[in-house]
Amino acid sequence: MTQQYTFDKSDRLLNPNEFKRVFDQPIKKVHGEHCLLFVGKAQTDTARLGLAITKKKLKHAVDRNRLKRLTREHFRLTQSSLSPIDVVLIVKKSYDREFDIGAEVAEIFRKIKQMYPSN
């Protein structure tokens, strides 16, 4: 039997109250050089992802969209092995286009997978 890796609407944080709850009551913060991942208790029985990537930190839409795409992909691949948590990714500081942000996102999700494995 093959593993299905999907990223549906139910796998996302959608309204501001859900983001606020994670920001106000994080159970863990996972730091990277340029990114920060807030981890909060889930209100559902699966892990969910929220993205708060601002124009102030990443000026170009192509950079914001690339980071969102990479983050969703890493989350999609690790979601099945995570316990029920809500995670929100933010950008701490900007970076050059030559910087490999994908490696940093992969490292952050590797840490999350070790800290919150599914039971």
mmCIF file of N, CA and C in Angstrom:
data_model
loop_
_atom_site.group_PDB
_atom_site.id
_atom_site.type_symbol
_atom_site.label_atom_id
_atom_site.label_comp_id
_atom_site.label_asym_id
_atom_site.label_seq_id
_atom_site.Cartn_x
_atom_site.Cartn_y
_atom_site.Cartn_z
ATOM 1 N N MET A 1 0.839 -1.181 0.000
ATOM 2 C CA MET A 1 0.000 0.000 0.000
ATOM 3 C C MET A 1 0.884 1.245 0.000
ATOM 4 N N THR A 2 0.594 2.187 -0.859
ATOM 5 C CA THR A 2 1.417 3.387 -0.959
ATOM 6 C C THR A 2 0.883 4.484 -0.046
ATOM 7 N N GLN A 3 1.791 5.307 0.423
ATOM 8 C CA GLN A 3 1.449 6.441 1.293
ATOM 9 C C GLN A 3 0.942 7.602 0.439
ATOM 10 N N GLN A 4 -0.179 8.176 0.810
ATOM 11 C CA GLN A 4 -0.728 9.334 0.107
ATOM 12 C C GLN A 4 -0.235 10.608 0.787
ATOM 13 N N TYR A 5 0.407 11.474 0.049
ATOM 14 C CA TYR A 5 0.886 12.751 0.569
ATOM 15 C C TYR A 5 0.045 13.854 -0.063
ATOM 16 N N THR A 6 -0.875 14.389 0.713
ATOM 17 C CA THR A 6 -1.749 15.446 0.201
ATOM 18 C C THR A 6 -1.638 16.676 1.086
ATOM 19 N N PHE A 7 -2.096 17.788 0.561
ATOM 20 C CA PHE A 7 -2.141 19.023 1.343
ATOM 21 C C PHE A 7 -3.473 19.698 1.035
ATOM 22 N N ASP A 8 -4.483 19.341 1.815
ATOM 23 C CA ASP A 8 -5.837 19.836 1.611
ATOM 24 C C ASP A 8 -6.079 21.104 2.418
ATOM 25 N N LYS A 9 -7.241 21.680 2.208
ATOM 26 C CA LYS A 9 -7.632 22.877 2.950
ATOM 27 C C LYS A 9 -7.698 22.593 4.452
ATOM 28 N N SER A 10 -8.048 21.376 4.821
ATOM 29 C CA SER A 10 -8.138 21.009 6.242
ATOM 30 C C SER A 10 -6.763 20.916 6.901
ATOM 31 N N ASP A 11 -5.702 20.934 6.115
ATOM 32 C CA ASP A 11 -4.331 20.853 6.637
ATOM 33 C C ASP A 11 -3.715 22.230 6.859
ATOM 34 N N ARG A 12 -4.508 23.290 6.664
ATOM 35 C CA ARG A 12 -3.987 24.657 6.777
ATOM 36 C C ARG A 12 -4.657 25.403 7.920
ATOM 37 N N LEU A 13 -3.934 26.342 8.500
ATOM 38 C CA LEU A 13 -4.538 27.309 9.414
ATOM 39 C C LEU A 13 -5.143 28.382 8.529
ATOM 40 N N LEU A 14 -6.414 28.702 8.739
ATOM 41 C CA LEU A 14 -7.098 29.581 7.806
ATOM 42 C C LEU A 14 -7.489 30.941 8.377
ATOM 43 N N ASN A 15 -7.958 30.980 9.615
ATOM 44 C CA ASN A 15 -8.432 32.271 10.106
ATOM 45 C C ASN A 15 -7.467 32.886 11.107
ATOM 46 N N PRO A 16 -7.536 34.188 11.295
ATOM 47 C CA PRO A 16 -6.598 34.889 12.178
ATOM 48 C C PRO A 16 -6.585 34.382 13.616
ATOM 49 N N ASN A 17 -7.711 33.899 14.106
ATOM 50 C CA ASN A 17 -7.746 33.379 15.482
ATOM 51 C C ASN A 17 -6.856 32.150 15.651
ATOM 52 N N GLU A 18 -6.791 31.308 14.626
ATOM 53 C CA GLU A 18 -5.925 30.131 14.695
ATOM 54 C C GLU A 18 -4.449 30.537 14.727
ATOM 55 N N PHE A 19 -4.079 31.514 13.910
ATOM 56 C CA PHE A 19 -2.707 32.030 13.918
ATOM 57 C C PHE A 19 -2.385 32.674 15.264
ATOM 58 N N LYS A 20 -3.309 33.479 15.767
ATOM 59 C CA LYS A 20 -3.103 34.192 17.036
ATOM 60 C C LYS A 20 -2.882 33.215 18.184
ATOM 61 N N ARG A 21 -3.648 32.130 18.195
ATOM 62 C CA ARG A 21 -3.497 31.131 19.255
ATOM 63 C C ARG A 21 -2.093 30.528 19.238
ATOM 64 N N VAL A 22 -1.571 30.232 18.056
ATOM 65 C CA VAL A 22 -0.228 29.649 17.951
ATOM 66 C C VAL A 22 0.833 30.682 18.348
ATOM 67 N N PHE A 23 0.668 31.933 17.898
ATOM 68 C CA PHE A 23 1.635 32.975 18.242
ATOM 69 C C PHE A 23 1.622 33.312 19.732
ATOM 70 N N ASP A 24 0.428 33.339 20.340
ATOM 71 C CA ASP A 24 0.299 33.733 21.746
ATOM 72 C C ASP A 24 0.670 32.623 22.716
ATOM 73 N N GLN A 25 0.432 31.370 22.337
ATOM 74 C CA GLN A 25 0.688 30.252 23.241
ATOM 75 C C GLN A 25 1.502 29.156 22.559
ATOM 76 N N PRO A 26 2.712 29.484 22.114
ATOM 77 C CA PRO A 26 3.514 28.430 21.468
ATOM 78 C C PRO A 26 4.050 27.448 22.512
ATOM 79 N N ILE A 27 4.106 26.178 22.141
ATOM 80 C CA ILE A 27 4.720 25.200 23.033
ATOM 81 C C ILE A 27 6.200 25.041 22.697
ATOM 82 N N LYS A 28 6.586 25.523 21.510
ATOM 83 C CA LYS A 28 7.987 25.455 21.085
ATOM 84 C C LYS A 28 8.207 26.431 19.944
ATOM 85 N N LYS A 29 9.420 26.971 19.842
ATOM 86 C CA LYS A 29 9.841 27.774 18.703
ATOM 87 C C LYS A 29 11.096 27.126 18.134
ATOM 88 N N VAL A 30 11.083 26.881 16.849
ATOM 89 C CA VAL A 30 12.238 26.266 16.187
ATOM 90 C C VAL A 30 12.874 27.331 15.305
ATOM 91 N N HIS A 31 14.128 27.660 15.615
ATOM 92 C CA HIS A 31 14.825 28.742 14.934
ATOM 93 C C HIS A 31 15.714 28.220 13.817
ATOM 94 N N GLY A 32 15.703 28.952 12.728
ATOM 95 C CA GLY A 32 16.675 28.808 11.663
ATOM 96 C C GLY A 32 17.357 30.164 11.551
ATOM 97 N N GLU A 33 18.304 30.294 10.660
ATOM 98 C CA GLU A 33 18.982 31.582 10.511
ATOM 99 C C GLU A 33 18.036 32.658 9.987
ATOM 100 N N HIS A 34 17.174 32.299 9.056
ATOM 101 C CA HIS A 34 16.282 33.267 8.428
ATOM 102 C C HIS A 34 14.813 33.037 8.742
ATOM 103 N N CYS A 35 14.471 31.853 9.213
ATOM 104 C CA CYS A 35 13.064 31.503 9.466
ATOM 105 C C CYS A 35 12.860 31.094 10.918
ATOM 106 N N LEU A 36 11.617 31.215 11.351
ATOM 107 C CA LEU A 36 11.224 30.807 12.695
ATOM 108 C C LEU A 36 9.910 30.058 12.579
ATOM 109 N N LEU A 37 9.830 28.915 13.240
ATOM 110 C CA LEU A 37 8.623 28.102 13.201
ATOM 111 C C LEU A 37 8.030 28.043 14.603
ATOM 112 N N PHE A 38 6.800 28.531 14.741
ATOM 113 C CA PHE A 38 6.069 28.454 15.994
ATOM 114 C C PHE A 38 5.284 27.152 16.003
ATOM 115 N N VAL A 39 5.317 26.435 17.120
ATOM 116 C CA VAL A 39 4.578 25.185 17.256
ATOM 117 C C VAL A 39 3.556 25.364 18.368
ATOM 118 N N GLY A 40 2.306 25.032 18.075
ATOM 119 C CA GLY A 40 1.237 25.134 19.061
ATOM 120 C C GLY A 40 0.439 23.847 19.114
ATOM 121 N N LYS A 41 -0.371 23.726 20.182
ATOM 122 C CA LYS A 41 -1.244 22.562 20.300
ATOM 123 C C LYS A 41 -2.308 22.614 19.223
ATOM 124 N N ALA A 42 -2.603 21.472 18.654
ATOM 125 C CA ALA A 42 -3.586 21.400 17.571
ATOM 126 C C ALA A 42 -5.001 21.351 18.132
ATOM 127 N N GLN A 43 -5.920 21.915 17.401
ATOM 128 C CA GLN A 43 -7.338 21.840 17.727
ATOM 129 C C GLN A 43 -7.981 20.667 16.968
ATOM 130 N N THR A 44 -7.238 20.080 16.052
ATOM 131 C CA THR A 44 -7.732 18.950 15.264
ATOM 132 C C THR A 44 -6.876 17.728 15.568
ATOM 133 N N ASP A 45 -7.155 16.628 14.890
ATOM 134 C CA ASP A 45 -6.394 15.405 15.134
ATOM 135 C C ASP A 45 -5.241 15.203 14.151
ATOM 136 N N THR A 46 -4.942 16.229 13.342
ATOM 137 C CA THR A 46 -3.808 16.163 12.419
ATOM 138 C C THR A 46 -2.959 17.423 12.555
ATOM 139 N N ALA A 47 -1.750 17.359 12.025
ATOM 140 C CA ALA A 47 -0.875 18.533 12.010
ATOM 141 C C ALA A 47 -1.370 19.503 10.936
ATOM 142 N N ARG A 48 -1.278 20.812 11.226
ATOM 143 C CA ARG A 48 -1.703 21.832 10.264
ATOM 144 C C ARG A 48 -0.610 22.879 10.131
ATOM 145 N N LEU A 49 -0.587 23.550 8.978
ATOM 146 C CA LEU A 49 0.447 24.527 8.643
ATOM 147 C C LEU A 49 -0.162 25.897 8.397
ATOM 148 N N GLY A 50 0.518 26.927 8.905
ATOM 149 C CA GLY A 50 0.173 28.301 8.604
ATOM 150 C C GLY A 50 1.421 29.028 8.127
ATOM 151 N N LEU A 51 1.261 29.929 7.173
ATOM 152 C CA LEU A 51 2.392 30.680 6.640
ATOM 153 C C LEU A 51 2.129 32.168 6.843
ATOM 154 N N ALA A 52 3.078 32.853 7.480
ATOM 155 C CA ALA A 52 2.979 34.294 7.688
ATOM 156 C C ALA A 52 4.250 34.915 7.120
ATOM 157 N N ILE A 53 4.294 35.035 5.808
ATOM 158 C CA ILE A 53 5.485 35.520 5.107
ATOM 159 C C ILE A 53 5.155 36.907 4.567
ATOM 160 N N THR A 54 5.804 37.910 5.134
ATOM 161 C CA THR A 54 5.420 39.292 4.855
ATOM 162 C C THR A 54 6.255 39.928 3.751
ATOM 163 N N LYS A 55 5.641 40.913 3.136
ATOM 164 C CA LYS A 55 6.300 41.694 2.089
ATOM 165 C C LYS A 55 7.431 42.543 2.674
ATOM 166 N N LYS A 56 7.314 42.859 3.952
ATOM 167 C CA LYS A 56 8.339 43.670 4.618
ATOM 168 C C LYS A 56 9.686 42.932 4.668
ATOM 169 N N LYS A 57 9.642 41.618 4.874
ATOM 170 C CA LYS A 57 10.873 40.819 4.962
ATOM 171 C C LYS A 57 11.363 40.343 3.598
ATOM 172 N N LEU A 58 10.433 39.937 2.734
ATOM 173 C CA LEU A 58 10.792 39.479 1.381
ATOM 174 C C LEU A 58 10.056 40.361 0.380
ATOM 175 N N LYS A 59 10.783 41.251 -0.231
ATOM 176 C CA LYS A 59 10.192 42.278 -1.098
ATOM 177 C C LYS A 59 9.549 41.721 -2.366
ATOM 178 N N HIS A 60 10.186 40.719 -2.953
ATOM 179 C CA HIS A 60 9.735 40.220 -4.246
ATOM 180 C C HIS A 60 8.750 39.056 -4.076
ATOM 181 N N ALA A 61 7.656 39.115 -4.819
ATOM 182 C CA ALA A 61 6.633 38.072 -4.741
ATOM 183 C C ALA A 61 7.201 36.703 -5.115
ATOM 184 N N VAL A 62 8.121 36.672 -6.055
ATOM 185 C CA VAL A 62 8.697 35.393 -6.470
ATOM 186 C C VAL A 62 9.431 34.732 -5.298
ATOM 187 N N ASP A 63 10.086 35.523 -4.447
ATOM 188 C CA ASP A 63 10.783 34.974 -3.279
ATOM 189 C C ASP A 63 9.794 34.473 -2.232
ATOM 190 N N ARG A 64 8.730 35.244 -1.995
ATOM 191 C CA ARG A 64 7.702 34.824 -1.035
ATOM 192 C C ARG A 64 7.024 33.545 -1.507
ATOM 193 N N ASN A 65 6.672 33.496 -2.780
ATOM 194 C CA ASN A 65 5.983 32.325 -3.309
ATOM 195 C C ASN A 65 6.868 31.085 -3.305
ATOM 196 N N ARG A 66 8.150 31.262 -3.587
ATOM 197 C CA ARG A 66 9.078 30.123 -3.561
ATOM 198 C C ARG A 66 9.190 29.552 -2.153
ATOM 199 N N LEU A 67 9.312 30.429 -1.153
ATOM 200 C CA LEU A 67 9.398 29.970 0.231
ATOM 201 C C LEU A 67 8.112 29.262 0.642
ATOM 202 N N LYS A 68 6.974 29.799 0.253
ATOM 203 C CA LYS A 68 5.696 29.147 0.564
ATOM 204 C C LYS A 68 5.623 27.767 -0.080
ATOM 205 N N ARG A 69 6.018 27.674 -1.330
ATOM 206 C CA ARG A 69 5.970 26.409 -2.057
ATOM 207 C C ARG A 69 6.891 25.367 -1.397
ATOM 208 N N LEU A 70 8.110 25.775 -1.052
ATOM 209 C CA LEU A 70 9.052 24.858 -0.402
ATOM 210 C C LEU A 70 8.540 24.403 0.961
ATOM 211 N N THR A 71 7.973 25.331 1.716
ATOM 212 C CA THR A 71 7.468 25.010 3.047
ATOM 213 C C THR A 71 6.287 24.045 2.964
ATOM 214 N N ARG A 72 5.357 24.312 2.057
ATOM 215 C CA ARG A 72 4.208 23.412 1.891
ATOM 216 C C ARG A 72 4.667 22.017 1.482
ATOM 217 N N GLU A 73 5.661 21.948 0.620
ATOM 218 C CA GLU A 73 6.162 20.651 0.156
ATOM 219 C C GLU A 73 6.802 19.864 1.301
ATOM 220 N N HIS A 74 7.645 20.504 2.100
ATOM 221 C CA HIS A 74 8.270 19.816 3.233
ATOM 222 C C HIS A 74 7.225 19.402 4.264
ATOM 223 N N PHE A 75 6.245 20.263 4.506
ATOM 224 C CA PHE A 75 5.187 19.922 5.446
ATOM 225 C C PHE A 75 4.372 18.737 4.925
ATOM 226 N N ARG A 76 4.035 18.755 3.658
ATOM 227 C CA ARG A 76 3.244 17.686 3.048
ATOM 228 C C ARG A 76 3.929 16.327 3.209
ATOM 229 N N LEU A 77 5.254 16.318 3.049
ATOM 230 C CA LEU A 77 6.003 15.068 3.135
ATOM 231 C C LEU A 77 6.212 14.587 4.575
ATOM 232 N N THR A 78 6.199 15.496 5.549
ATOM 233 C CA THR A 78 6.426 15.100 6.942
ATOM 234 C C THR A 78 5.156 15.059 7.777
ATOM 235 N N GLN A 79 4.047 15.553 7.261
ATOM 236 C CA GLN A 79 2.820 15.661 8.038
ATOM 237 C C GLN A 79 2.353 14.326 8.604
ATOM 238 N N SER A 80 2.439 13.268 7.841
ATOM 239 C CA SER A 80 1.957 11.967 8.305
ATOM 240 C C SER A 80 2.781 11.415 9.461
ATOM 241 N N SER A 81 4.012 11.882 9.616
ATOM 242 C CA SER A 81 4.858 11.394 10.701
ATOM 243 C C SER A 81 4.893 12.354 11.892
ATOM 244 N N LEU A 82 4.012 13.372 11.886
ATOM 245 C CA LEU A 82 3.949 14.335 12.991
ATOM 246 C C LEU A 82 2.749 14.063 13.881
ATOM 247 N N SER A 83 2.913 14.355 15.173
ATOM 248 C CA SER A 83 1.767 14.308 16.072
ATOM 249 C C SER A 83 0.875 15.516 15.780
ATOM 250 N N PRO A 84 -0.342 15.564 16.308
ATOM 251 C CA PRO A 84 -1.238 16.696 16.023
ATOM 252 C C PRO A 84 -0.715 18.009 16.621
ATOM 253 N N ILE A 85 -0.136 18.841 15.761
ATOM 254 C CA ILE A 85 0.364 20.156 16.165
ATOM 255 C C ILE A 85 -0.002 21.158 15.079
ATOM 256 N N ASP A 86 -0.040 22.417 15.468
ATOM 257 C CA ASP A 86 -0.197 23.510 14.514
ATOM 258 C C ASP A 86 1.145 24.213 14.418
ATOM 259 N N VAL A 87 1.617 24.460 13.207
ATOM 260 C CA VAL A 87 2.892 25.140 13.006
ATOM 261 C C VAL A 87 2.679 26.361 12.114
ATOM 262 N N VAL A 88 3.390 27.444 12.449
ATOM 263 C CA VAL A 88 3.337 28.669 11.654
ATOM 264 C C VAL A 88 4.764 29.091 11.357
ATOM 265 N N LEU A 89 5.074 29.291 10.088
ATOM 266 C CA LEU A 89 6.400 29.728 9.660
ATOM 267 C C LEU A 89 6.394 31.227 9.407
ATOM 268 N N ILE A 90 7.394 31.913 9.959
ATOM 269 C CA ILE A 90 7.589 33.335 9.660
ATOM 270 C C ILE A 90 9.034 33.530 9.215
ATOM 271 N N VAL A 91 9.293 34.657 8.560
ATOM 272 C CA VAL A 91 10.641 35.011 8.131
ATOM 273 C C VAL A 91 11.198 36.010 9.137
ATOM 274 N N LYS A 92 12.374 35.689 9.714
ATOM 275 C CA LYS A 92 13.007 36.585 10.676
ATOM 276 C C LYS A 92 13.751 37.715 9.978
ATOM 277 N N LYS A 93 14.500 37.373 8.941
ATOM 278 C CA LYS A 93 15.249 38.386 8.191
ATOM 279 C C LYS A 93 15.342 37.966 6.737
ATOM 280 N N SER A 94 15.522 38.959 5.884
ATOM 281 C CA SER A 94 15.565 38.682 4.447
ATOM 282 C C SER A 94 16.869 37.974 4.078
ATOM 283 N N TYR A 95 16.901 37.450 2.882
ATOM 284 C CA TYR A 95 18.071 36.731 2.384
ATOM 285 C C TYR A 95 18.197 36.973 0.889
ATOM 286 N N ASP A 96 19.388 36.731 0.360
ATOM 287 C CA ASP A 96 19.635 36.887 -1.076
ATOM 288 C C ASP A 96 19.004 35.734 -1.841
ATOM 289 N N ARG A 97 18.729 35.957 -3.094
ATOM 290 C CA ARG A 97 18.144 34.900 -3.924
ATOM 291 C C ARG A 97 19.097 33.723 -4.089
ATOM 292 N N GLU A 98 20.392 33.974 -3.960
ATOM 293 C CA GLU A 98 21.372 32.901 -4.102
ATOM 294 C C GLU A 98 21.380 31.973 -2.890
ATOM 295 N N PHE A 99 20.850 32.428 -1.753
ATOM 296 C CA PHE A 99 20.828 31.622 -0.536
ATOM 297 C C PHE A 99 19.870 30.440 -0.718
ATOM 298 N N ASP A 100 20.287 29.262 -0.282
ATOM 299 C CA ASP A 100 19.466 28.058 -0.408
ATOM 300 C C ASP A 100 18.512 27.954 0.780
ATOM 301 N N ILE A 101 17.375 28.611 0.678
ATOM 302 C CA ILE A 101 16.389 28.602 1.762
ATOM 303 C C ILE A 101 15.757 27.219 1.907
ATOM 304 N N GLY A 102 15.753 26.454 0.847
ATOM 305 C CA GLY A 102 15.196 25.108 0.898
ATOM 306 C C GLY A 102 15.905 24.221 1.909
ATOM 307 N N ALA A 103 17.210 24.354 2.007
ATOM 308 C CA ALA A 103 17.984 23.563 2.971
ATOM 309 C C ALA A 103 17.620 23.953 4.404
ATOM 310 N N GLU A 104 17.401 25.244 4.638
ATOM 311 C CA GLU A 104 17.013 25.695 5.981
ATOM 312 C C GLU A 104 15.616 25.198 6.349
ATOM 313 N N VAL A 105 14.701 25.251 5.412
ATOM 314 C CA VAL A 105 13.338 24.754 5.659
ATOM 315 C C VAL A 105 13.368 23.247 5.921
ATOM 316 N N ALA A 106 14.162 22.517 5.151
ATOM 317 C CA ALA A 106 14.294 21.070 5.357
ATOM 318 C C ALA A 106 14.838 20.766 6.752
ATOM 319 N N GLU A 107 15.816 21.532 7.194
ATOM 320 C CA GLU A 107 16.402 21.331 8.526
ATOM 321 C C GLU A 107 15.378 21.618 9.626
ATOM 322 N N ILE A 108 14.590 22.663 9.463
ATOM 323 C CA ILE A 108 13.561 23.002 10.452
ATOM 324 C C ILE A 108 12.541 21.867 10.554
ATOM 325 N N PHE A 109 12.118 21.336 9.433
ATOM 326 C CA PHE A 109 11.141 20.247 9.467
ATOM 327 C C PHE A 109 11.755 18.942 9.966
ATOM 328 N N ARG A 110 13.046 18.745 9.756
ATOM 329 C CA ARG A 110 13.716 17.581 10.333
ATOM 330 C C ARG A 110 13.681 17.658 11.853
ATOM 331 N N LYS A 111 13.944 18.857 12.406
ATOM 332 C CA LYS A 111 13.892 19.059 13.856
ATOM 333 C C LYS A 111 12.480 18.818 14.395
ATOM 334 N N ILE A 112 11.485 19.351 13.701
ATOM 335 C CA ILE A 112 10.097 19.184 14.130
ATOM 336 C C ILE A 112 9.711 17.707 14.131
ATOM 337 N N LYS A 113 10.151 16.988 13.113
ATOM 338 C CA LYS A 113 9.829 15.563 13.006
ATOM 339 C C LYS A 113 10.426 14.775 14.175
ATOM 340 N N GLN A 114 11.622 15.171 14.623
ATOM 341 C CA GLN A 114 12.254 14.507 15.757
ATOM 342 C C GLN A 114 11.572 14.871 17.066
ATOM 343 N N MET A 115 11.147 16.113 17.212
ATOM 344 C CA MET A 115 10.540 16.572 18.464
ATOM 345 C C MET A 115 9.104 16.088 18.655
ATOM 346 N N TYR A 116 8.352 15.990 17.574
ATOM 347 C CA TYR A 116 6.922 15.664 17.654
ATOM 348 C C TYR A 116 6.553 14.504 16.725
ATOM 349 N N PRO A 117 7.134 13.320 16.977
ATOM 350 C CA PRO A 117 6.785 12.177 16.114
ATOM 351 C C PRO A 117 5.362 11.703 16.401
ATOM 352 N N SER A 118 4.734 11.114 15.387
ATOM 353 C CA SER A 118 3.387 10.582 15.601
ATOM 354 C C SER A 118 3.483 9.331 16.456
ATOM 355 N N ASN A 119 2.422 9.056 17.173
ATOM 356 C CA ASN A 119 2.420 7.901 18.077
ATOM 357 C C ASN A 119 2.050 6.635 17.368
#
